[in-house]
C-alpha cells in the first residue's frame, strides 16, 4: 500500500513538472468549452463553401425557371413602354376628334333637313319606342329573363333616340319659325319701300 502511494506521488510530481507554469489546471468544463469552440469554428468555415457550391447547382438545375422569369420581366417592360408611348395618347386624341367631327356633321345634317322630314323621322322613332314598350311588357308578363333584358335594352335605346329626335324637332321648328319671320320681315320691307317710292313720285 505504501509502495502504491509512493508511485502515485511520483506520477503527480512528473505531471506538475511538465505542465506549463502560470496556466490554470485543466478541468472537465474547460475541456468541453474548447471542444465546442473548435466545432463552431469548423462549421462556420464550411458554410460559405457550401453556399458557393449550391448556388451554381441551383442555377444549373432550374434553367427553365430562369427563362420564364426573364421572359415575364421583358413582357412587363414591353407592355409598360407601350402604355407610356406617345402613340397611344395620339390615337386616343384622334378618336376623340373623329367622334366630335361625326357629331357635328350629324347635327348639321339634321339642321339642314326640312321640318317635314324631321317630323317623319321623329314619328318612326316614336313607333319604335312603342314596339319596344310592348315587347318589354310581354317579356315581363312571361317572366322571360333573357327576353326581358333584351327588351329593356331596346326600350332604353328607343327612349334615348326619341328624346334626341324630339329635341332636334323642337330646334328645327324654332329655326323654321325664325326663317318664316325673317321672310315676312323682308316682304314687309319690300312693300314699305314700294309705298315710299310711290309717295315720292
Short mmCIF file of C-alpha atoms in Angstrom, two decimals:
data_model
loop_
_atom_site.label_atom_id
_atom_site.label_comp_id
_atom_site.label_asym_id
_atom_site.label_seq_id
_atom_site.Cartn_x
_atom_site.Cartn_y
_atom_site.Cartn_z
CA UNK A 1 0.00 0.00 0.00
CA UNK A 2 2.82 2.38 0.83
CA UNK A 3 4.50 1.47 -2.41
CA UNK A 4 1.30 2.34 -4.36
CA UNK A 5 1.02 5.76 -2.72
CA UNK A 6 4.64 6.40 -3.47
CA UNK A 7 4.09 5.57 -7.14
CA UNK A 8 1.07 7.91 -7.37
CA UNK A 9 3.07 10.70 -5.76
CA UNK A 10 5.83 10.16 -8.26
CA UNK A 11 3.36 10.37 -11.19
CA UNK A 12 1.76 13.58 -9.87
CA UNK A 13 5.14 15.21 -9.45
CA UNK A 14 6.08 14.35 -13.01
CA UNK A 15 2.82 15.93 -14.30
CA UNK A 16 3.40 19.11 -12.32
CA UNK A 17 6.91 19.39 -13.69
CA UNK A 18 5.86 19.07 -17.38
CA UNK A 19 2.70 21.34 -17.20
CA UNK A 20 3.45 24.98 -18.24
CA UNK A 21 3.98 27.44 -15.45
CA UNK A 22 1.34 30.22 -14.99
CA UNK A 23 -1.61 28.34 -16.55
CA UNK A 24 -4.58 27.06 -14.55
CA UNK A 25 -5.01 23.38 -14.19
CA UNK A 26 -7.36 21.93 -16.84
CA UNK A 27 -10.85 20.90 -15.75
CA UNK A 28 -13.66 18.99 -17.41
CA UNK A 29 -15.63 22.24 -18.18
CA UNK A 30 -12.68 23.91 -19.91
CA UNK A 31 -12.19 20.77 -21.98
CA UNK A 32 -15.82 20.88 -23.18
CA UNK A 33 -15.59 24.63 -23.93
CA UNK A 34 -12.51 24.09 -26.06
CA UNK A 35 -14.20 21.26 -27.93
CA UNK A 36 -17.38 23.35 -28.62
CA UNK A 37 -15.31 26.35 -29.85
CA UNK A 38 -13.33 24.22 -32.28
CA UNK A 39 -16.51 22.63 -33.68
CA UNK A 40 -18.18 26.07 -34.15
CA UNK A 41 -15.16 27.42 -36.00
CA UNK A 42 -15.12 24.37 -38.22
CA UNK A 43 -18.82 24.61 -39.12
CA UNK A 44 -18.56 28.40 -39.72
CA UNK A 45 -15.66 27.88 -42.07
CA UNK A 46 -17.64 25.31 -44.06
CA UNK A 47 -20.78 27.46 -44.61
CA UNK A 48 -19.54 29.78 -47.43
CA UNK A 49 -18.09 26.85 -49.34
CA UNK A 50 -21.43 25.04 -49.16
CA UNK A 51 -23.34 28.11 -50.35
CA UNK A 52 -20.97 28.82 -53.18
CA UNK A 53 -21.25 25.23 -54.34
CA UNK A 54 -25.07 25.03 -54.04
CA UNK A 55 -25.82 28.27 -55.93
CA UNK A 56 -24.40 27.18 -59.31
CA UNK A 57 -26.10 23.81 -58.90
CA UNK A 58 -29.48 25.50 -58.37
CA UNK A 59 -28.89 27.75 -61.36
CA UNK A 60 -27.93 24.76 -63.48
CA UNK A 61 -30.89 22.71 -62.25
CA UNK A 62 -33.50 25.42 -63.00
CA UNK A 63 -32.72 26.90 -66.45
CA UNK A 64 -36.42 26.78 -67.35
CA UNK A 65 -37.34 28.86 -64.30
CA UNK A 66 -34.73 31.48 -65.22
CA UNK A 67 -36.03 31.63 -68.80
CA UNK A 68 -39.64 32.05 -67.65
CA UNK A 69 -38.71 34.83 -65.21
CA UNK A 70 -36.65 36.71 -67.80
CA UNK A 71 -39.44 36.38 -70.38
CA UNK A 72 -42.04 37.66 -67.91
CA UNK A 73 -39.87 40.64 -66.99
CA UNK A 74 -39.29 41.53 -70.66
CA UNK A 75 -43.03 41.28 -71.43
CA UNK A 76 -43.83 43.51 -68.45
CA UNK A 77 -41.34 46.16 -69.54
CA UNK A 78 -42.65 45.99 -73.12
CA UNK A 79 -46.26 46.45 -72.01
CA UNK A 80 -45.29 49.38 -69.78
CA UNK A 81 -43.43 51.05 -72.64
CA UNK A 82 -46.44 50.55 -74.92
CA UNK A 83 -48.79 52.07 -72.35
CA UNK A 84 -46.49 55.05 -71.85
CA UNK A 85 -45.77 55.53 -75.56
CA UNK A 86 -46.94 58.78 -77.22
CA UNK A 87 -48.67 56.79 -79.99
CA UNK A 88 -51.34 55.67 -77.53
CA UNK A 89 -52.17 59.24 -76.49
CA UNK A 90 -52.19 60.36 -80.12
CA UNK A 91 -54.59 57.55 -81.04
CA UNK A 92 -56.99 58.45 -78.22
CA UNK A 93 -56.96 62.15 -79.15
CA UNK A 94 -57.52 61.24 -82.80
CA UNK A 95 -60.51 59.05 -81.88
CA UNK A 96 -61.97 61.88 -79.78
CA UNK A 97 -61.61 64.39 -82.61
CA UNK A 98 -63.23 61.95 -85.06
CA UNK A 99 -66.19 61.46 -82.72
CA UNK A 100 -66.64 65.23 -82.38
CA UNK A 101 -66.44 65.68 -86.15
CA UNK A 102 -69.07 62.96 -86.76
CA UNK A 103 -71.34 64.51 -84.14
CA UNK A 104 -71.08 67.97 -85.71
CA UNK A 105 -71.79 66.53 -89.16
CA UNK A 106 -74.79 64.66 -87.75
CA UNK A 107 -76.19 67.84 -86.17
CA UNK A 108 -75.55 69.84 -89.34
CA UNK A 109 -77.39 67.21 -91.36
CA UNK A 110 -80.49 67.50 -89.18
CA UNK A 111 -80.42 71.29 -89.07
CA UNK A 112 -80.31 71.44 -92.87
CA UNK A 113 -83.21 68.98 -93.29
CA UNK A 114 -86.76 70.08 -93.85
CA UNK A 115 -89.12 70.10 -90.93
CA UNK A 116 -91.40 67.54 -92.59
CA UNK A 117 -88.53 65.05 -92.93
CA UNK A 118 -87.51 65.52 -89.31
CA UNK A 119 -91.10 65.02 -88.18
CA UNK A 120 -91.25 61.77 -90.16
CA UNK A 121 -88.05 60.50 -88.54
CA UNK A 122 -89.39 61.50 -85.15
CA UNK A 123 -92.62 59.60 -85.78
CA UNK A 124 -90.66 56.49 -86.79
CA UNK A 125 -88.71 56.77 -83.56
CA UNK A 126 -91.94 57.03 -81.57
CA UNK A 127 -93.24 53.90 -83.28
CA UNK A 128 -90.03 52.03 -82.44
CA UNK A 129 -90.38 53.13 -78.83
CA UNK A 130 -93.96 51.86 -78.71
CA UNK A 131 -92.89 48.46 -80.09
CA UNK A 132 -90.07 48.25 -77.56
CA UNK A 133 -92.52 49.06 -74.78
CA UNK A 134 -94.86 46.27 -75.96
CA UNK A 135 -92.01 43.75 -76.08
CA UNK A 136 -90.94 44.78 -72.60
CA UNK A 137 -94.45 44.33 -71.22
CA UNK A 138 -94.81 40.89 -72.86
CA UNK A 139 -91.45 39.72 -71.53
CA UNK A 140 -92.29 40.98 -68.06
CA UNK A 141 -95.59 39.10 -68.06
CA UNK A 142 -93.95 35.89 -69.31
CA UNK A 143 -91.08 36.29 -66.79
CA UNK A 144 -88.58 35.55 -69.55
CA UNK A 145 -85.41 36.99 -68.08
CA UNK A 146 -83.28 36.90 -71.23
CA UNK A 147 -86.03 38.40 -73.39
CA UNK A 148 -86.76 40.94 -70.69
CA UNK A 149 -83.14 42.04 -70.62
CA UNK A 150 -83.08 42.45 -74.40
CA UNK A 151 -86.38 44.33 -74.31
CA UNK A 152 -85.05 46.66 -71.62
CA UNK A 153 -82.04 47.49 -73.79
CA UNK A 154 -84.23 48.13 -76.84
CA UNK A 155 -86.56 50.29 -74.80
CA UNK A 156 -83.69 52.32 -73.37
CA UNK A 157 -82.16 52.87 -76.82
CA UNK A 158 -85.52 53.81 -78.32
CA UNK A 159 -86.21 56.23 -75.47
CA UNK A 160 -82.83 57.87 -75.97
CA UNK A 161 -83.32 58.17 -79.73
CA UNK A 162 -86.82 59.56 -79.30
CA UNK A 163 -85.68 62.16 -76.78
CA UNK A 164 -82.80 63.20 -79.03
CA UNK A 165 -85.03 63.47 -82.08
CA UNK A 166 -87.63 65.39 -80.12
CA UNK A 167 -85.01 67.96 -79.19
CA UNK A 168 -83.89 68.15 -82.81
CA UNK A 169 -87.50 68.56 -83.96
CA UNK A 170 -88.10 71.36 -81.47
CA UNK A 171 -84.91 73.09 -82.54
CA UNK A 172 -85.81 72.70 -86.21
CA UNK A 173 -89.28 74.13 -85.59
CA UNK A 174 -87.72 77.14 -83.88
CA UNK A 175 -85.34 77.61 -86.80
CA UNK A 176 -88.18 77.40 -89.30
CA UNK A 177 -90.26 79.92 -87.35
CA UNK A 178 -87.30 82.27 -87.31
CA UNK A 179 -86.82 81.85 -91.04
CA UNK A 180 -90.51 82.47 -91.68
CA UNK A 181 -90.40 85.61 -89.57
CA UNK A 182 -87.31 86.75 -91.45
CA UNK A 183 -89.08 86.17 -94.74
CA UNK A 184 -92.09 88.14 -93.55
CA UNK A 185 -89.86 90.99 -92.40
CA UNK A 186 -88.13 91.12 -95.78
CA UNK A 187 -91.50 91.05 -97.53
CA UNK A 188 -92.82 93.89 -95.39
CA UNK A 189 -89.65 95.89 -96.07
CA UNK A 190 -90.17 95.49 -99.80
CA UNK A 191 -93.81 96.52 -99.54
CA UNK A 192 -92.87 99.55 -97.44
CA UNK A 193 -90.20 100.54 -99.95
CA UNK A 194 -92.73 100.30 -102.76
CA UNK A 195 -95.20 102.51 -100.89
CA UNK A 196 -92.48 105.09 -100.13
CA UNK A 197 -91.42 105.13 -103.77
CA UNK A 198 -94.98 105.76 -104.93
CA UNK A 199 -95.44 108.59 -102.43
CA UNK A 200 -92.25 110.32 -103.53
CA UNK A 201 -93.07 110.23 -107.24
#
